Coordinates of C-alpha atoms in Angstrom, one line a residue:
X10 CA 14.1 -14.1 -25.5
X11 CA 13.1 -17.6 -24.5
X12 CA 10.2 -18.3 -22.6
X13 CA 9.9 -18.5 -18.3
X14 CA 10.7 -22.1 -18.0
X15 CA 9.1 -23.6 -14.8
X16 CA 11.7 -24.4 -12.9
X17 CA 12.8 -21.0 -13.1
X18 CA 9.3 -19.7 -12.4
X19 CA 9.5 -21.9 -9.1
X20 CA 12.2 -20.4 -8.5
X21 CA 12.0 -16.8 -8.5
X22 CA 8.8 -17.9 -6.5
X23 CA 10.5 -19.2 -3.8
X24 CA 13.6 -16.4 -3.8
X25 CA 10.2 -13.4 -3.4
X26 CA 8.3 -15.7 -1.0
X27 CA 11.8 -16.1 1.1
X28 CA 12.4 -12.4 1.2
X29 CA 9.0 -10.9 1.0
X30 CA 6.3 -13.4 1.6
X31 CA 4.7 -12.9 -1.8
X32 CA 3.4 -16.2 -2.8
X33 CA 3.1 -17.1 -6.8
X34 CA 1.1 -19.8 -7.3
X35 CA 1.2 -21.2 -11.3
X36 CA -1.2 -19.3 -12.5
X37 CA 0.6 -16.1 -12.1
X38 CA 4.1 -17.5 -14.4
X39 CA 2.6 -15.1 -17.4
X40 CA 2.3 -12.2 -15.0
X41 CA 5.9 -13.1 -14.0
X42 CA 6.9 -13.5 -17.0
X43 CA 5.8 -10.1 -19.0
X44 CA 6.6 -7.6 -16.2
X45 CA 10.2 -8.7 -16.1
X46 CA 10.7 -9.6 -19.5
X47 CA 11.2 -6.1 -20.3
X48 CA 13.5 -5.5 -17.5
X49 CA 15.7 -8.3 -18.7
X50 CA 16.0 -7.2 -22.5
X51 CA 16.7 -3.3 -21.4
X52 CA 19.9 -5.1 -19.1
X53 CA 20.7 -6.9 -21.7
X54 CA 20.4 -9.8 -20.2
X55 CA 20.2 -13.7 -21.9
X56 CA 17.3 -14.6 -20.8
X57 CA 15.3 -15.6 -17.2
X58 CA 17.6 -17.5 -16.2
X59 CA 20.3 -15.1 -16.4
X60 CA 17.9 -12.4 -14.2
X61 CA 17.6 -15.0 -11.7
X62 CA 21.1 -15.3 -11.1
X63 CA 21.5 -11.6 -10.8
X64 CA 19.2 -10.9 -8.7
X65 CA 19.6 -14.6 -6.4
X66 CA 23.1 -12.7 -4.6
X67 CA 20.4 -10.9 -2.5
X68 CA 19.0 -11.9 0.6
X69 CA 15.4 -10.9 2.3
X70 CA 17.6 -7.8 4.2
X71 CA 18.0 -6.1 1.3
X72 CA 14.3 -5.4 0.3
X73 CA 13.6 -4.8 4.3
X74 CA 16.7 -2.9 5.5
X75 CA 15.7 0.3 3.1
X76 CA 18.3 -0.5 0.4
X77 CA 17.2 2.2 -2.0
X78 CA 19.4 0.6 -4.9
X79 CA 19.8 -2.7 -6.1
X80 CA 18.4 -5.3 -8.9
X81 CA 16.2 -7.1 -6.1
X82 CA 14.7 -3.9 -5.7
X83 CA 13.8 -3.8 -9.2
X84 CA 12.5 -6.8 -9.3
X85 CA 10.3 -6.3 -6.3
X86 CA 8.6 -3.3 -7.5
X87 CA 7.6 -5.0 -10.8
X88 CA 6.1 -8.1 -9.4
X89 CA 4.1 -6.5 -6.5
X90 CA 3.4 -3.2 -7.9
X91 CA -0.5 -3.0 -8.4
X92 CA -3.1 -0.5 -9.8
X93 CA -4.5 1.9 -7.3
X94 CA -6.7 5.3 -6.9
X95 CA -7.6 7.8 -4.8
X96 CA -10.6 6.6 -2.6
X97 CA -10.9 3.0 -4.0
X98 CA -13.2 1.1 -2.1
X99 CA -15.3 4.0 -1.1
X100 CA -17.3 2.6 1.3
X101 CA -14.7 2.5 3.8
X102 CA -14.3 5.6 4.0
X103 CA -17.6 6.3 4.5
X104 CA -17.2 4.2 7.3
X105 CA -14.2 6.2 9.1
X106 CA -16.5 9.0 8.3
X107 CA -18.9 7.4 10.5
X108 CA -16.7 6.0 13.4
X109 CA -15.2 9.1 13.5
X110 CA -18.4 11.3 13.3
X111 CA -19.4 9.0 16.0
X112 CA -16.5 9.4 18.7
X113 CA -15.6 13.0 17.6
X114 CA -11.8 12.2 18.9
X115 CA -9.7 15.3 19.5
X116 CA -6.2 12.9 18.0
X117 CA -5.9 10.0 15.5
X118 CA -3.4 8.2 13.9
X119 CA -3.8 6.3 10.6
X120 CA -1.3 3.5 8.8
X121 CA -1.9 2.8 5.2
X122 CA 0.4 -0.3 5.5
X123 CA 0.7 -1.0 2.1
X124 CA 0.4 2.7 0.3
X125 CA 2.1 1.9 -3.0
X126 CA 1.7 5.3 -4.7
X127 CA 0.4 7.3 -1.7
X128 CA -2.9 7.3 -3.0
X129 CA -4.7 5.6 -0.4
X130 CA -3.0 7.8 2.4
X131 CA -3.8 11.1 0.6
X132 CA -7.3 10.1 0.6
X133 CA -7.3 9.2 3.8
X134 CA -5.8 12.9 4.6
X135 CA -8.4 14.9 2.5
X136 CA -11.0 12.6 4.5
X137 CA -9.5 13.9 8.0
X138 CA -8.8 17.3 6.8
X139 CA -12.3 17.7 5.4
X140 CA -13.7 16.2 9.4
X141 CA -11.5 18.7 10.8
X142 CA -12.6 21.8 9.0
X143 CA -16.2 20.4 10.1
X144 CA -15.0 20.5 13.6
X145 CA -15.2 16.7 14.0
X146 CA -12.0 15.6 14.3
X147 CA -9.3 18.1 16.1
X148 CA -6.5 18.7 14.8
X149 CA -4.3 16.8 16.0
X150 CA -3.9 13.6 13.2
X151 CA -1.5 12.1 11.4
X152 CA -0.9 9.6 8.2
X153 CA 1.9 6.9 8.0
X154 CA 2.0 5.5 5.0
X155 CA 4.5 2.4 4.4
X156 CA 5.3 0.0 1.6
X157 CA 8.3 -2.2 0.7
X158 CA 8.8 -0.6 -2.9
X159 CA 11.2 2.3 -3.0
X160 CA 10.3 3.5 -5.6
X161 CA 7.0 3.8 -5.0
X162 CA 7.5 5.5 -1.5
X163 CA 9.4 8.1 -3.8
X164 CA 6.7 8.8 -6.0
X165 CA 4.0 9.0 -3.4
X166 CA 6.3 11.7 -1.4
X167 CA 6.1 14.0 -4.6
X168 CA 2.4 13.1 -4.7
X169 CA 2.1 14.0 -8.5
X170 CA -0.6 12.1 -10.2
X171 CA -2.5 11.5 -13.1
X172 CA -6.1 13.1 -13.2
X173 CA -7.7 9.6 -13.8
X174 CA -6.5 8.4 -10.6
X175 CA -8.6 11.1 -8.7
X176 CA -11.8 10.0 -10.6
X177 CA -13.4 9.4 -7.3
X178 CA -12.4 12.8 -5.8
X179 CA -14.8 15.2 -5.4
X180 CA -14.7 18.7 -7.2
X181 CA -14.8 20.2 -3.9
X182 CA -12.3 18.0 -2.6
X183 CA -10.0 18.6 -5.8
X184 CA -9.9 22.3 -5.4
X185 CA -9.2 22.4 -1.7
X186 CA -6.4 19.7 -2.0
X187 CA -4.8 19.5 -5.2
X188 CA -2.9 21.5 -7.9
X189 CA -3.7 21.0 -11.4
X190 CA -0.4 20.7 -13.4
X191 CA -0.6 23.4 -16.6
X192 CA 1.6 23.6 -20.1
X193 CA 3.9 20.4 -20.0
X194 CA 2.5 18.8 -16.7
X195 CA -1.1 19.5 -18.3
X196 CA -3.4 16.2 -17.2
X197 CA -1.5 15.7 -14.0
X198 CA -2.2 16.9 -10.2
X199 CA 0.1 16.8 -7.4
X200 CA -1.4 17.2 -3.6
X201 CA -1.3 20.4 -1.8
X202 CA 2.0 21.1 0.7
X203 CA -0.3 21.4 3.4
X204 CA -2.2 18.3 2.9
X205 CA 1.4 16.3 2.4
X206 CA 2.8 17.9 5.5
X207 CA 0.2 15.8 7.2
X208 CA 1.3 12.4 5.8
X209 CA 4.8 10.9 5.8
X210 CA 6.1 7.7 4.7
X211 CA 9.0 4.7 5.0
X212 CA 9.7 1.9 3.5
X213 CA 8.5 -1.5 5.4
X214 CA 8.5 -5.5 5.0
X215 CA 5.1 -6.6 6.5
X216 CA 7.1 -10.2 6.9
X217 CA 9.4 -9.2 9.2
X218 CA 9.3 -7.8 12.5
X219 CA 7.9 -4.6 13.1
X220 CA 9.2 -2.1 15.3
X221 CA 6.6 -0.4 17.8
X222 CA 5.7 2.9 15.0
X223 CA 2.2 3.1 16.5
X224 CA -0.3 2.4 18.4
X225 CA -2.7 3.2 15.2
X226 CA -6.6 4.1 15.8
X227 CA -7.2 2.8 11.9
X228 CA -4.9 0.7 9.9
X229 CA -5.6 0.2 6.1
X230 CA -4.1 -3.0 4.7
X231 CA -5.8 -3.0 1.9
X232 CA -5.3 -4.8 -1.4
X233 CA -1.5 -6.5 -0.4
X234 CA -2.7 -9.9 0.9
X235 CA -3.4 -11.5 -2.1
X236 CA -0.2 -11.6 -2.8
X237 CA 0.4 -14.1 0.2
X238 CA -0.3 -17.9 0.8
X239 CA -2.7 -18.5 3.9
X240 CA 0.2 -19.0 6.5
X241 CA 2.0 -15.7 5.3
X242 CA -1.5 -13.8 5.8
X243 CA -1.9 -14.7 8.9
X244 CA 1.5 -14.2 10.2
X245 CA 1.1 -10.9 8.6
X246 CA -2.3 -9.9 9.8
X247 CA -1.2 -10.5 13.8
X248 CA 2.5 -8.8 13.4
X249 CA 0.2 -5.6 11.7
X250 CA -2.9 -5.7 14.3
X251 CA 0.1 -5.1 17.4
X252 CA 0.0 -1.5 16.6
X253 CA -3.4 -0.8 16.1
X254 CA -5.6 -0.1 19.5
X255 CA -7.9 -2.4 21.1
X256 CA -11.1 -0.8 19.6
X257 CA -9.4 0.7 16.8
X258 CA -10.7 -0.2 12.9
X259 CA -9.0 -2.5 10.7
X260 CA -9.5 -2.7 7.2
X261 CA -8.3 -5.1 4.1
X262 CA -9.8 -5.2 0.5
X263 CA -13.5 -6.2 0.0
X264 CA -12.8 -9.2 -1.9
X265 CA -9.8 -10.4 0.3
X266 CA -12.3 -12.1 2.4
X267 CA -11.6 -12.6 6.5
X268 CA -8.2 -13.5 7.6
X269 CA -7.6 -16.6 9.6
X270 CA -5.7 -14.8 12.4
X271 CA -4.9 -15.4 16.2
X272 CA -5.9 -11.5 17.3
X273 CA -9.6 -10.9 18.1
X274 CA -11.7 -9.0 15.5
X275 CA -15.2 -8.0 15.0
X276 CA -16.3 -7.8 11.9
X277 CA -18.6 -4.9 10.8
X278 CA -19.1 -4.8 7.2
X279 CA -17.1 -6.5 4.4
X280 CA -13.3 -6.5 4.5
X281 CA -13.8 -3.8 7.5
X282 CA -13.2 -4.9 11.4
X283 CA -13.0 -3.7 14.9
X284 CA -10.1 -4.9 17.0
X285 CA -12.0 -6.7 20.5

């Protein structure tokens, strides 16, 4: 197959940052390249150029209107679609731990609003669970997760995983709110019903507008900006931090540094902030 000519690279960049918001700069034409190459041989396809044109009849709607089929679809899942575990970024956690230690509140609602595989929400649920069984939390909670992907809003709903990605889970934790697989699904774990009764999930575009699901007492949106230019972010940021309460906690990844954005924030440790 020949190789991701830059003018095509520009523009399957500008098609994703039209209907996404997901910003390539050069640097990432080799990622571009090898996730989709595969795609494009399996199809049958000639070449980039070729994919381009098969996926280019789609507008931003598709990927935001919950299309569940479609090439675009494809194609948005293997370019945004990043690495993730259970309780990555540990410290934040420890942190809703303390706020909610702290405030003891009887209800709270959480938004992972950028799940992927579910991961982060199911960690978030054994957190709460855990807080309620301690009598710190009552019970009275709930998870949204929400993602653009599909496909991976159908794989976090089964909630079967890989024992590597629950490195970070604790034994305890493991055995209260997982199933280990056995025979053919040996080395794999899938959350307990109870536990998943607690979360749900729909698919969502960050870039456009978002309809009133909260208000939110925490919102996770971590991990997803990077994939933005500076104006996007913003944009992003403010249209997320409308459903999250004044007071409420607000959290991105650690190394995504602070967001230039028009909504007040506090910040209280790295990549973690209090709505003012």
């Amino acid at each position: 197959m020949d190789t991701l000519q830059d003018r095509t690279f520009q523009a399957f960049s500008r098609l994703m940052h039209e209907a996404i918001g997901v910003h390539f700069t050069a640097a990432k034409k080799p990622l571009v390249a090898s996730r989709l190459a595969p795609r494009i041989q399996k199809l049958g396809l000639g070449g980039y150029e070729d994919y381009l044109a098969l996926i280019s009849g789609h507008t931003a709607g598709d990927a935001g209107d919950g299309a569940t089929g479609g090439e675009f679809q494809m194609a948005v899942d293997l370019l945004t679609t990043n690495e993730t575990y259970f309780f990555r970024e540990p410290a934040h956690y420890t942190l809703i731990e303390q706020e909610i230690t702290r405030t003891k509140p009887l209800s709270l609602a959480v938004w992972s609003a950028a799940s992927s595989f579910g991961d982060e929400a199911y960690s978030t649920a054994m957190l709460l669970a855990d807080l309620q069984l301690r009598g710190t939390l009552g019970s009275d909670w709930r998870v949204l997760g929400t993602d653009i992907s599909d496909r991976v809003l159908r794989s976090a709903i089964e909630a079967v995983y890989p024992e590597d990605r629950l490195r970070n889970v604790t034994p305890e934790r493991l055995r209260r709110h997982c199933l280990r697989g056995s025979g053919e699904a040996a080395g794999m774990v899938q959350v307990h019903p109870k536990l998943r009764e607690r979360v749900r999930f729909g698919q969502l575009n960050l870039c456009q507008p978002i309809e009133d699901i909260g208000p939110f007492d925490i919102v996770l949106l971590r991990n997803v900006l990077i994939y933005f230019d500076a104006a996007t972010k913003s944009a992003v940021v403010d249209r997320v931090l409308t459903q999250l309460r004044p007071g409420g906690l607000f959290f991105i990844g650690t190394a995504e540094g602070r967001v230039a954005c028009t909504t007040p924030l506090q910040p209280i440790a790295p990549g973690a902030f209090r709505k003012t």
